[in-house]
Coordinates of C-alpha atoms in Angstrom, one line a residue:
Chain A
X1493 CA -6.6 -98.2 90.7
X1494 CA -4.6 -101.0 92.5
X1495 CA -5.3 -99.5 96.1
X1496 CA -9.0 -99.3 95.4
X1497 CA -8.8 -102.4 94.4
X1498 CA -7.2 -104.0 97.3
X1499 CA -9.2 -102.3 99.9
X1500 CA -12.4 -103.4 98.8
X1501 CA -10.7 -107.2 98.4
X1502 CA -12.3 -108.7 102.1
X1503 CA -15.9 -106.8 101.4
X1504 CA -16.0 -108.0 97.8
X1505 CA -17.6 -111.2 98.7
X1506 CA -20.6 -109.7 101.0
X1507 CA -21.1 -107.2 98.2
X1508 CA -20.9 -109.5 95.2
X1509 CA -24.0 -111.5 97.2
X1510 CA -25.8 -108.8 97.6
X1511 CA -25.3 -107.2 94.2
X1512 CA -27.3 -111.0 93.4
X1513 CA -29.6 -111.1 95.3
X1514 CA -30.7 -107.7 94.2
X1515 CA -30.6 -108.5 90.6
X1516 CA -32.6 -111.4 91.1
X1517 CA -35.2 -109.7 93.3
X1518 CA -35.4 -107.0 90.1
X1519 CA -35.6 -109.9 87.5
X1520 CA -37.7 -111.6 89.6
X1521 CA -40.2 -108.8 89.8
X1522 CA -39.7 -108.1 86.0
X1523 CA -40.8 -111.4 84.8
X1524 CA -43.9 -111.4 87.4
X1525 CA -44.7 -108.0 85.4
X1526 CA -44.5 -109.5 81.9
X1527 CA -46.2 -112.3 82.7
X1528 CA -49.0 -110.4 83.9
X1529 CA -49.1 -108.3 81.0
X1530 CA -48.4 -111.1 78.7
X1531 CA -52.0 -112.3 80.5
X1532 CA -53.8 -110.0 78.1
X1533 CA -52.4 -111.1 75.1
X1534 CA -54.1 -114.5 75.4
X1535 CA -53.0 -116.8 78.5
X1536 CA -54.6 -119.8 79.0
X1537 CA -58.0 -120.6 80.2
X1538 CA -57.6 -118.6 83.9
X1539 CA -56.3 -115.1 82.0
X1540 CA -56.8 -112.2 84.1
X1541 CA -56.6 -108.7 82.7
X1542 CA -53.6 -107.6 84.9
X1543 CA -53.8 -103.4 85.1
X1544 CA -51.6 -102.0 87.9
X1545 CA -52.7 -98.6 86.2
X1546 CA -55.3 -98.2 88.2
X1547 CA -53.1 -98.1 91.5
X1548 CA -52.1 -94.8 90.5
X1549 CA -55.4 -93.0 91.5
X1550 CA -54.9 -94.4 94.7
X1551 CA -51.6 -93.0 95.3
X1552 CA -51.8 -90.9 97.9
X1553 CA -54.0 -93.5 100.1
X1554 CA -51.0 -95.9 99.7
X1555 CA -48.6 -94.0 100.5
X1556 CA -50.3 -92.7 103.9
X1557 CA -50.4 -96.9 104.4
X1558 CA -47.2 -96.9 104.3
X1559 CA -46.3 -94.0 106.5
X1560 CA -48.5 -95.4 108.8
X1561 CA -46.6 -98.7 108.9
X1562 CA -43.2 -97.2 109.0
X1563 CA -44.6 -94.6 111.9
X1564 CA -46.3 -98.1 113.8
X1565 CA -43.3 -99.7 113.3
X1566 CA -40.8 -97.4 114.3
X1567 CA -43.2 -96.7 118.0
X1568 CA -43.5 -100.4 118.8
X1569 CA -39.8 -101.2 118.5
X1570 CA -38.7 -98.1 120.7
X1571 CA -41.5 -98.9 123.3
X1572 CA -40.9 -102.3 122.7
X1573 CA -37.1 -102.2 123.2
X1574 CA -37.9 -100.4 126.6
X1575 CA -40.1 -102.9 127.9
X1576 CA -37.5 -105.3 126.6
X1577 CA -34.4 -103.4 128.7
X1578 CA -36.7 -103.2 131.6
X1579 CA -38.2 -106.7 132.0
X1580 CA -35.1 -108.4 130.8
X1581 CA -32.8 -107.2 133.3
X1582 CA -35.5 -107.9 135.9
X1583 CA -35.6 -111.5 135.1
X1584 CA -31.8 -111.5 136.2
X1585 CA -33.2 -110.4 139.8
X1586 CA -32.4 -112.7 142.8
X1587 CA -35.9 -112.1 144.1
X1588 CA -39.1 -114.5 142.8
X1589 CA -41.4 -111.5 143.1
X1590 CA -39.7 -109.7 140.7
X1591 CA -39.2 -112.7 137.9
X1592 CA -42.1 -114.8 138.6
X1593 CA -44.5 -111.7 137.3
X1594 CA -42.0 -110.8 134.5
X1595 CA -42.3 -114.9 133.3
X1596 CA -45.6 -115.4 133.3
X1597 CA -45.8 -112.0 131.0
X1598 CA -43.3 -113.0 128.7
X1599 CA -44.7 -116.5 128.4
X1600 CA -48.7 -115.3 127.8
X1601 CA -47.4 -112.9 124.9
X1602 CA -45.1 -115.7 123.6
X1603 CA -47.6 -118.3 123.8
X1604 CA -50.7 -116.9 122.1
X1605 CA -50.9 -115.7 118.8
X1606 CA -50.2 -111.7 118.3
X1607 CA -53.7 -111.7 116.0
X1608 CA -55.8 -113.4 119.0
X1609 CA -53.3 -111.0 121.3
X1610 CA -54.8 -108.0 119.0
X1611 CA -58.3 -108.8 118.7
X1612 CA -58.2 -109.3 122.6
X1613 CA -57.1 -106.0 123.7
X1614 CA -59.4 -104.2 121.3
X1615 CA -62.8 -105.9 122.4
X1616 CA -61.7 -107.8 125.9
X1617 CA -59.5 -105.4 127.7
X1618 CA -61.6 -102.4 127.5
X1619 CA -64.6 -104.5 129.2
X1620 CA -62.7 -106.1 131.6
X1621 CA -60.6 -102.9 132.6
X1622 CA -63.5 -100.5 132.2
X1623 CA -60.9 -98.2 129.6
X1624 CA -62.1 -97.1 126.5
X1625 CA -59.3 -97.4 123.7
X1626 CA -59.3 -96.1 120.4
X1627 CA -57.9 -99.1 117.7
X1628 CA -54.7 -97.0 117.7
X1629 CA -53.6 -97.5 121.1
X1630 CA -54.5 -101.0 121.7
X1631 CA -52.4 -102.0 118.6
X1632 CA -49.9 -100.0 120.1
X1633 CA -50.1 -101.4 123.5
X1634 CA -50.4 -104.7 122.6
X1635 CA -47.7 -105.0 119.5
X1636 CA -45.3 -102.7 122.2
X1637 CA -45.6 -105.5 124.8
X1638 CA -45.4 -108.6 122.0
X1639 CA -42.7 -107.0 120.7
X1640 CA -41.0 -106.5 124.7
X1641 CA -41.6 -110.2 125.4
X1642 CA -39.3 -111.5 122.4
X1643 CA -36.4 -108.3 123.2
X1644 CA -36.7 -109.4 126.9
X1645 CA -35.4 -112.7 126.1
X1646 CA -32.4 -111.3 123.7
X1647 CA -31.6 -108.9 126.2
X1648 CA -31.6 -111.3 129.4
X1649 CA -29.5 -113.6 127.2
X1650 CA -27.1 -111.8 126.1
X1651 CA -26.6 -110.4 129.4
X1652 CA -26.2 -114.1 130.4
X1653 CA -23.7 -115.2 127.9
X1654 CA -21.1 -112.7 129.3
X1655 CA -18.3 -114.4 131.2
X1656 CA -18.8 -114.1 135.4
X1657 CA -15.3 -113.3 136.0
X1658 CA -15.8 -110.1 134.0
X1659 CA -19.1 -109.3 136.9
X1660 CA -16.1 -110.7 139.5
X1661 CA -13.5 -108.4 138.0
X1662 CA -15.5 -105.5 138.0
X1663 CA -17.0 -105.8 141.6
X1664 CA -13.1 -106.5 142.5
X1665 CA -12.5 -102.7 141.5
X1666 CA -15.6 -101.8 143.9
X1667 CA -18.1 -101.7 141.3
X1668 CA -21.8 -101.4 142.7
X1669 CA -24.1 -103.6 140.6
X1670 CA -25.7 -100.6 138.3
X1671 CA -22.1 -99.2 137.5
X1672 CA -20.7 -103.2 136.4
X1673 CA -23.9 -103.4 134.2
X1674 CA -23.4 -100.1 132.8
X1675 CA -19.3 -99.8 132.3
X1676 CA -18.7 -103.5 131.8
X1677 CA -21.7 -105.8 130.9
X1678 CA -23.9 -104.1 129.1
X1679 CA -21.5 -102.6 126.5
X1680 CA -20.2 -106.2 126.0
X1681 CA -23.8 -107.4 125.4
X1682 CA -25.0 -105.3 123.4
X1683 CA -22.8 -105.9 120.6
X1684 CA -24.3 -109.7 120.9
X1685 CA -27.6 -108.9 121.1
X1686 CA -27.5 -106.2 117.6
X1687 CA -28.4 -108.9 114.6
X1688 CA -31.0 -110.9 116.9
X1689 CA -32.6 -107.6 118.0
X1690 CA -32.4 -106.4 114.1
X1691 CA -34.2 -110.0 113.6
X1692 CA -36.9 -109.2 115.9
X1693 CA -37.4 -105.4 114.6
X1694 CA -38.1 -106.9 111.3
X1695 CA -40.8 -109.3 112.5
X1696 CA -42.6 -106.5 114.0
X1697 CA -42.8 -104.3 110.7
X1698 CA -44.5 -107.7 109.1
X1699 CA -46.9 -107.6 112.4
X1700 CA -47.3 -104.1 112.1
X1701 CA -50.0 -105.7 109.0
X1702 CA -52.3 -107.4 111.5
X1703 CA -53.3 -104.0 112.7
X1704 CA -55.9 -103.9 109.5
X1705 CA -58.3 -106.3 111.4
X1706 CA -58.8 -103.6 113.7
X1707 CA -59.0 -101.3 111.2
X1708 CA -56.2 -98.6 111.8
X1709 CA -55.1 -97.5 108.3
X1710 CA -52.0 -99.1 107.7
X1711 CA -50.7 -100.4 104.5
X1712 CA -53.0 -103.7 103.9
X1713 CA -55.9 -101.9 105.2
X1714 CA -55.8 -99.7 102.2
X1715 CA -54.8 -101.8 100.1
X1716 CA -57.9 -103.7 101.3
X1717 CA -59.7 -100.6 101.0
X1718 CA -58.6 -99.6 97.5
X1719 CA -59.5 -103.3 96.6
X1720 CA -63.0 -103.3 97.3
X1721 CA -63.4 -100.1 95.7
X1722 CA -61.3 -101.5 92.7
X1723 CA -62.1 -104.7 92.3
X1724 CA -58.4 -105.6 91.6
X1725 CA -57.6 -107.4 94.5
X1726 CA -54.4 -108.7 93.1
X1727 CA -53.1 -105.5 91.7
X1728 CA -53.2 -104.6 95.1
X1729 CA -52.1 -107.7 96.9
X1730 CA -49.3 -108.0 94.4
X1731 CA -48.3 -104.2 94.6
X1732 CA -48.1 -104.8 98.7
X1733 CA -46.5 -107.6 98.9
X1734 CA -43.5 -105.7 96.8
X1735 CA -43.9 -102.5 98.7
X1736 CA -43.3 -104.9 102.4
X1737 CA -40.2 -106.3 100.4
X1738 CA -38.6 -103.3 99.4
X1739 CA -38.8 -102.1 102.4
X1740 CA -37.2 -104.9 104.4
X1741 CA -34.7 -105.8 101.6
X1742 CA -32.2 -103.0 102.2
X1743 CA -33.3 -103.2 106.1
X1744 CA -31.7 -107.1 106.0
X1745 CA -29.1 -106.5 103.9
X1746 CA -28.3 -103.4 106.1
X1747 CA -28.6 -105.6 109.2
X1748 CA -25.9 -108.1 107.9
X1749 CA -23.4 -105.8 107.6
X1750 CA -23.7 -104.7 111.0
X1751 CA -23.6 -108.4 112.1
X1752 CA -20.5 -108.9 110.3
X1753 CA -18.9 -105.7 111.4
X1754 CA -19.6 -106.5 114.7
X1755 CA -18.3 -109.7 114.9
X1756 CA -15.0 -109.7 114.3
X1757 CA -14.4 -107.3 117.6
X1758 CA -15.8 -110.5 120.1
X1759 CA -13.5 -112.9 122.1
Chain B
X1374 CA 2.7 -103.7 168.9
X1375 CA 0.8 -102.5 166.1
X1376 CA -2.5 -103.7 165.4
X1377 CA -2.6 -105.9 162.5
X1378 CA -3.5 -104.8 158.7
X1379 CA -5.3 -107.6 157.8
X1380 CA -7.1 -109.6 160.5
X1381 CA -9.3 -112.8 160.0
X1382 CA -11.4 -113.8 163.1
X1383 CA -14.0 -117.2 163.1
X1384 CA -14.3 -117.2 159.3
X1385 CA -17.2 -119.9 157.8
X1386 CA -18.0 -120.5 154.9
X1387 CA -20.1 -122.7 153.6
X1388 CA -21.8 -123.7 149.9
X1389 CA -24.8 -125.6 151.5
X1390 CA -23.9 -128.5 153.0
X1391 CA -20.5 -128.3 151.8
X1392 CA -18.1 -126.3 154.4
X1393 CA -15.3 -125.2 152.8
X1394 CA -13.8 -122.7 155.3
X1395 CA -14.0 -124.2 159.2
X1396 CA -13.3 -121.0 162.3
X1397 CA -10.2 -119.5 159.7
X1398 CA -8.2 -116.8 161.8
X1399 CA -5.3 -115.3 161.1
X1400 CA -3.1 -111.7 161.3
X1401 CA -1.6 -110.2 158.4
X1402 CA 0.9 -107.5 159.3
X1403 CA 1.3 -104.6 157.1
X1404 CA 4.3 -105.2 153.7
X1405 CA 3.9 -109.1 154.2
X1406 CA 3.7 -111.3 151.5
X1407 CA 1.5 -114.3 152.8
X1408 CA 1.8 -117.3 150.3
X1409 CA -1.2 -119.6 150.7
X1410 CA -0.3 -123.2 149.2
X1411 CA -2.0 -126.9 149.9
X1412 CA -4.4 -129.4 147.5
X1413 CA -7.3 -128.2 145.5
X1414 CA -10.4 -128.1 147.3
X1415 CA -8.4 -127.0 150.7
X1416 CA -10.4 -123.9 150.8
X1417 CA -7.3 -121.5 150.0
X1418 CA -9.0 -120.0 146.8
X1419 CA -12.2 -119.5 148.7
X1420 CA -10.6 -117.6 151.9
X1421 CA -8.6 -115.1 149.3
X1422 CA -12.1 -114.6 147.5
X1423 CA -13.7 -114.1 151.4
X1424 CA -11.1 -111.3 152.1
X1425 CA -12.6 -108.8 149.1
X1426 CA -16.0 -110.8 150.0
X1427 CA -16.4 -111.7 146.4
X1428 CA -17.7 -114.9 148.6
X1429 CA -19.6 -113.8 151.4
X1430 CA -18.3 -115.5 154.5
X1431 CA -21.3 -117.2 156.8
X1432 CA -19.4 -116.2 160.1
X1433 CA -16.7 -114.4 161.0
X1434 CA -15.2 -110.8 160.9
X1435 CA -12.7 -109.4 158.2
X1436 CA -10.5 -106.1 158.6
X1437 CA -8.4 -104.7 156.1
X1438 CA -6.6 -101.5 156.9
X1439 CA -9.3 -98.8 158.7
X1440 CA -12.5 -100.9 157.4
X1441 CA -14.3 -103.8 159.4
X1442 CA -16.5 -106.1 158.7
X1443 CA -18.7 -108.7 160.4
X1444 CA -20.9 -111.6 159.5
X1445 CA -23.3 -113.2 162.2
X1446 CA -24.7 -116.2 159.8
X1447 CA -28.5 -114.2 159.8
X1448 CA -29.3 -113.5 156.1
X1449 CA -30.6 -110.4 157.7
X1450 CA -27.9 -108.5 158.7
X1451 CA -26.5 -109.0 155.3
X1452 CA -24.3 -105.8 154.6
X1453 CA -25.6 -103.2 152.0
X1454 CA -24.2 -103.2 148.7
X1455 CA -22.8 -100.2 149.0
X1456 CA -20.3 -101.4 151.9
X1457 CA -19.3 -104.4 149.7
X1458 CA -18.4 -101.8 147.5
X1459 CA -16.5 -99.3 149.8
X1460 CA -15.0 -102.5 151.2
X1461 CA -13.6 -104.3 147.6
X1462 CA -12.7 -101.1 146.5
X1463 CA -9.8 -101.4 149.2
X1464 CA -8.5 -104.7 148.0
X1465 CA -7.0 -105.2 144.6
X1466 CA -7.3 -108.9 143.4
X1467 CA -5.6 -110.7 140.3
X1468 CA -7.1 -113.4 138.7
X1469 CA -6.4 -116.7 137.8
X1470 CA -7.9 -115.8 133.7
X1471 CA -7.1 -112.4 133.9
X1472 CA -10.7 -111.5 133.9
X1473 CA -9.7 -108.1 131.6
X1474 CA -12.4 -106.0 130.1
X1475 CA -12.1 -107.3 126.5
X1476 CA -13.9 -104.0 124.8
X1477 CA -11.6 -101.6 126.3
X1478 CA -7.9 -101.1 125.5
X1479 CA -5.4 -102.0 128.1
X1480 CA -4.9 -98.0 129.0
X1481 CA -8.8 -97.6 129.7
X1482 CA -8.6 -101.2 131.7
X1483 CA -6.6 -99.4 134.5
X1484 CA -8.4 -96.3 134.2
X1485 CA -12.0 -98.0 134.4
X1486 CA -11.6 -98.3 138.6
X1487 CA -10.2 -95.1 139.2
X1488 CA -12.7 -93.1 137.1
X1489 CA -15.7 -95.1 137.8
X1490 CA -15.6 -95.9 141.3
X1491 CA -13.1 -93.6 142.5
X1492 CA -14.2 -90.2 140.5
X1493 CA -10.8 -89.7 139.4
X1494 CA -10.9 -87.0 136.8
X1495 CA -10.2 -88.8 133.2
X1496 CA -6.7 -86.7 132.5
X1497 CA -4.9 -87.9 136.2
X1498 CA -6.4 -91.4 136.2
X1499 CA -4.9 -91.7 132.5
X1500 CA -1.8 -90.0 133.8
X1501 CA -1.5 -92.5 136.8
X1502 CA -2.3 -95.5 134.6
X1503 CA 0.5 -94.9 132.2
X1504 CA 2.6 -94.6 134.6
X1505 CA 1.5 -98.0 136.1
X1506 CA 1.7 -99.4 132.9
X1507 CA 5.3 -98.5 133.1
X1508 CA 6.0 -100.2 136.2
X1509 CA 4.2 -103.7 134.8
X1510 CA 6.6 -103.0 131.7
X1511 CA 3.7 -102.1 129.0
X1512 CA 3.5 -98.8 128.4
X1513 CA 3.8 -99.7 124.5
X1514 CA 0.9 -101.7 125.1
X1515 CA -1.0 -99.1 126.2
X1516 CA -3.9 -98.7 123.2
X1517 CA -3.8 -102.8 122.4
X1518 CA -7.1 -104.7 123.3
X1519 CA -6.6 -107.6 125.5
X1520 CA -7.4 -109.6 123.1
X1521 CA -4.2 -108.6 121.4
X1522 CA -2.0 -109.3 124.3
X1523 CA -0.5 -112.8 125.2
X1524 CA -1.2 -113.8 128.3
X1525 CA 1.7 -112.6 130.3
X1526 CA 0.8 -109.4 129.1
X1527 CA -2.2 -109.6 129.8
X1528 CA -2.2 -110.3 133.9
X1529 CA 0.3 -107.8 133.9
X1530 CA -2.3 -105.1 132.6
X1531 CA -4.5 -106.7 135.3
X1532 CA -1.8 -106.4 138.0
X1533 CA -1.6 -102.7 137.0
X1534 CA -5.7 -102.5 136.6
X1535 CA -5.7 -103.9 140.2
X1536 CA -2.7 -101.2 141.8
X1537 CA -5.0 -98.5 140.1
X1538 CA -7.3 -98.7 143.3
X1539 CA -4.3 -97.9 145.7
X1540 CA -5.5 -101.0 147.5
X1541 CA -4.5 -102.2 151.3
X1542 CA -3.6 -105.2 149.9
X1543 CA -3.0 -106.9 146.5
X1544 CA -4.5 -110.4 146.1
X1545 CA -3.3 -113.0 143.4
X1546 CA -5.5 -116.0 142.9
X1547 CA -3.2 -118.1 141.2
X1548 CA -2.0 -115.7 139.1
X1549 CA 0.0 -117.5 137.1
X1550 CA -1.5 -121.2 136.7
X1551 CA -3.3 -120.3 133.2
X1552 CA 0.1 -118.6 131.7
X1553 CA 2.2 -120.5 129.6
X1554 CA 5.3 -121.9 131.1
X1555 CA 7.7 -119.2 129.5
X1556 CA 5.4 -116.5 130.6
X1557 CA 5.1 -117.2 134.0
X1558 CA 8.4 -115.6 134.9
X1559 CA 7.6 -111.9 133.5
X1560 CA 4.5 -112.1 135.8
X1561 CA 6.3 -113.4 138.7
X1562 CA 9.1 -110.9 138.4
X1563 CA 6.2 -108.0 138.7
X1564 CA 5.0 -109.8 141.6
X1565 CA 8.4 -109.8 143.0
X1566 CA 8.8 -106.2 142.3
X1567 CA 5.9 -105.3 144.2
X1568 CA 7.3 -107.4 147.2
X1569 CA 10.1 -104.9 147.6
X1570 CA 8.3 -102.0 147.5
X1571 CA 6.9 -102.9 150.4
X1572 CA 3.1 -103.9 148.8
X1573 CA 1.5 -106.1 151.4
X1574 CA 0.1 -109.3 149.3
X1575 CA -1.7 -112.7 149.4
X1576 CA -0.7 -114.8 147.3
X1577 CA -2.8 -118.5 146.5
X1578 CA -0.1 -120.4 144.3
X1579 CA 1.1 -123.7 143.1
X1580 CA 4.9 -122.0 142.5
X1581 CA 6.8 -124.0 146.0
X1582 CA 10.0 -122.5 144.7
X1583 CA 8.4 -118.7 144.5
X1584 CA 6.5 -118.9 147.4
X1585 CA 9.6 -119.8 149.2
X1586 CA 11.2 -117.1 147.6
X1587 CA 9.2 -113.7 148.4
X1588 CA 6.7 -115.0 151.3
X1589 CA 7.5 -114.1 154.2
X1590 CA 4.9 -116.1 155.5
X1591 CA 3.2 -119.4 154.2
X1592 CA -0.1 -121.1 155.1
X1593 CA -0.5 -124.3 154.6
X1594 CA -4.5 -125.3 153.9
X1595 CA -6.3 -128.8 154.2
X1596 CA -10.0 -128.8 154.8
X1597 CA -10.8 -125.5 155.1
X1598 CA -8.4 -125.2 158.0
X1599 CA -5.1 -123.9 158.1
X1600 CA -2.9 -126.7 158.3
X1601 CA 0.2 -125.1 158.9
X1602 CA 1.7 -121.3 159.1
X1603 CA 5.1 -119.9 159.7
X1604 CA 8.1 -118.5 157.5
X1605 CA 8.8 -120.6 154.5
X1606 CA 11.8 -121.9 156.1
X1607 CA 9.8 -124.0 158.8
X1608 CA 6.8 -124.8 156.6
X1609 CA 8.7 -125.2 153.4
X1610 CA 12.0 -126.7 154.7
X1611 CA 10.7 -128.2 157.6
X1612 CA 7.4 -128.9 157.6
X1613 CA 5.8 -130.0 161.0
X1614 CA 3.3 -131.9 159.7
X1615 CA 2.4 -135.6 157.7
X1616 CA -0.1 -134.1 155.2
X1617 CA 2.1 -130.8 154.3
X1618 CA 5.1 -133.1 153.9
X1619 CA 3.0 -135.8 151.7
X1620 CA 2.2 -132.5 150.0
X1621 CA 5.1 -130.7 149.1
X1622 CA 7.0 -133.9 148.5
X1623 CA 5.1 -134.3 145.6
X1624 CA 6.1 -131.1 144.5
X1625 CA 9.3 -131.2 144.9
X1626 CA 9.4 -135.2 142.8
X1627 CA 7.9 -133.1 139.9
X1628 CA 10.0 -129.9 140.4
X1629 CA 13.2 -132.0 140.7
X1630 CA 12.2 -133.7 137.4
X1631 CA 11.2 -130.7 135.8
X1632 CA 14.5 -128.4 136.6
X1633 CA 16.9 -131.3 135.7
X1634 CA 15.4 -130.3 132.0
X1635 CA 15.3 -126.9 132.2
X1636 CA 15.6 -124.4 135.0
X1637 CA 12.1 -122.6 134.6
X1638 CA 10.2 -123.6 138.2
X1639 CA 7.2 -125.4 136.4
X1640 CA 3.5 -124.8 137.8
X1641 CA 1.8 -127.9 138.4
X1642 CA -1.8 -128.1 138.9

């Protein structure tokens, strides 16, 4: 009993905030239910009749929406963590050709708004480029390369924020440039670059949601759809907005531990 | 006679319109210890970061040991990165901050050269490290990160990091000027160590007293020129000229003052 108890002394804060905020996530979402029920037993003048019954008929439907977000999610973050590597550790390139190009991306796709950035590749690109593309792949391109321009900018700068006498060391040993970034500065980075890249990730699960304008069945599309077939828009709403949250709740929560177990191991 | 190990020919350097380094030559035989010693901003920390070509010289031709290399001044005729390479590879340098690869223990520090650039296979180059860790007096130390080290410790890992390579020549850019006082001698005492083996070293240093001690040669720098060059018992003990005696004098005012406290030989920067 004592040595249980004193190994888990350092963690017991981090665990005694989460064990909160979970509890007031639950009561929170507890007295959102009563009160909507309580709405049929004689609110005041704006009473809805609240029935998330209804949502059950539609089960399957919203779970697909789901999958789909998780399955959008999970592809833009891989393609857009490669096109993060890639353009990041080109903007550390001596030559203008290289970085001048790689800017001007990464400042159009952080510049414009990732709706106008989605609409834009469904209906302009295809004219302008003479491509047809299904809805699918220009919310993949596009989300991919929004996605890149942020991870670009994490990656370059943690790249940045490593010491130059550790680049100096390492080229002292006879290091060529790819075997100091792989052996010496990369490792280094990376552990610097984990909690904003987690940060980023869980930005584009909430993006993956704009992808209902162009009408690729993800969560809020069918929700939406469901809706108008309903007509119990806030049911459905209601029910997403929770569905988004317990999703990303443990994904945070999950993400903090890793930026506190990483961050003891720096300097 | 035999050729020279190290030989310096026209060196330039410049950092725009700043020249640091003004037609440096010089001949390096092989087991010296060369002590480099004059102001800050002379240009001696710049000609010991030319000779791995951690600065690439404007002008001017370096050889250590079997490898040359040449610089015309053209940007084009720049040499491939791969030669840089070959050529640091050859050279071990020390650092004034130690510069040690904080996410890998001090036993995977020496190895990292060996195995990555070398090709070592993992069991000899951990085999060889150890025993280099040995000589620098750490071999307890071998599975601490650096950043469980003190500082003494920790250039003596990089002294060991740097002798992994099986380099031409060791150079120490003020190796000791970041150490506490009472760590500077456990560094020193490695370096000295070295010396009688026979290690041929460059050494940039504010330590008058240990220069005078292991160099066999000292090279006195003002304005990227060398001032002054000869045993330490002429340029030390005798110096020929007004700016190395303005120079030292001052060091030897502060290490007079310093030793009549205690008898530790105190680094002033």
């Amino acid at each position: 009993m004592d040595s249980v108890e004193s190994s888990s002394e350092p963690k017991s804060r981090s665990q005694l905030g989460t064990a909160l905020l979970i509890v007031l996530a639950l009561a929170g979402a507890w007295a959102a239910l009563k009160h909507f029920s309580g709405g049929a037993l004689g609110g005041g003048a704006g009473s809805y009749d609240w029935d998330f019954g209804v949502l059950w008929k539609y089960r399957s439907l919203l779970v697909s929406g789901l999958l789909y977000t998780l399955l959008f999610t999970v592809i833009c973050v891989v393609l857009g963590l490669f096109v993060g590597l890639v353009t990041g550790l080109g903007r550390l390139s001596s030559n203008p050709l290289i970085t001048a190009p790689l800017r001007a991306y990464i400042e159009v796709f952080r510049c414009t708004p990732v709706l106008v950035q989605l609409v834009w590749f469904y209906y302009a690109l295809p004219v302008l480029t003479g491509l047809e593309m299904s809805a699918v792949v220009a919310a993949t391109l596009c989300l991919s390369l929004y996605g890149g321009a942020f991870y670009s900018e994490i990656v370059r700068g943690g790249i940045i924020s490593i010491d130059a006498g550790q680049t100096e060391a390492a080229k002292a040993l006879g290091m060529t440039r790819l075997q100091l970034l792989r052996r010496v500065i990369l490792p280094q980075a990376f552990k610097k670059m984990v909690p904003p890249l987690m940060n980023q990730s869980i930005m584009q699960l909430k993006n993956t949601s704009l992808l209902s304008v162009l009408a690729v069945p993800d969560l809020l599309y069918q929700g939406q759809v469901i809706a108008h077939d309903t007509y119990r828009p806030l049911e459905l709403y209601t029910f997403i907005a929770i569905a988004y949250f317990a999703v990303l709740l443990p994904i945070t929560i999950w993400a903090k531990r890793m930026e506190f177990g990483s961050g003891p191991k720096e300097v | 006679m035999a050729s020279p190990l190290i030989e310096i020919a026209n060196l330039k350097k410049a950092f725009g319109q700043n020249v640091v380094l003004k037609d440096i030559s010089l001949q390096i035989e092989r087991g010296q210890v060369v002590a480099m010693i004059g102001p800050s901003g002379s240009g001696k920390s710049t000609l010991l970061r030319c000779i791995n070509l951690l600065s690439i010289p404007n002008a001017g031709r370096i050889t250590v040991g079997e490898q040359t290399i040449e610089f015309d001044g053209a940007r084009t005729t720049l040499p491939s990165e791969r030669s840089l390479a070959r050529f640091r590879a050859s050279t071990g340098m020390v650092f004034q901050h130690f510069n040690l690869f904080p996410h890998m223990t001090a036993l995977r520090n020496v190895m990292e050269g060996p195995v990555t650039v070398l090709k070592t296979p993992k069991a000899q180059a951990e085999a060889e490290a150890r025993a280099l860790l040995a000589k620098v007096g750490l071999l307890d130390r071998a599975d601490y990160y650096p950043d469980k080290l003190s500082g003494g410790q920790k250039q003596r890992v990089a002294i060991a990091r740097a002798l992994a390579m099986k380099p031409t020549v060791m150079l120490f850019d003020e190796a000791t000027s970041a150490l506490d006082p009472e760590l500077v001698g456990e560094v020193l005492n490695v370096i000295k160590g070295l010396a009688r083996e026979g290690m041929t070293m460059i050494l940039v240093t504010h330590e008058i007293g240990f220069a005078r001690e292991v160099a066999d040669q000292v090279i006195f720098m003002r304005d990227g020129v060398v001032a002054e060059c000869g045993p330490p018992g002429v340029v030390i003990a005798n110096p020929q000229q007004e700016s190395t005696r303005a120079f030292l004098g001052r060091f030897k005012a502060s290490s007079e003052a310093a030793s009549s406290s205690n008898n530790v030989v105190t680094a002033v920067a």
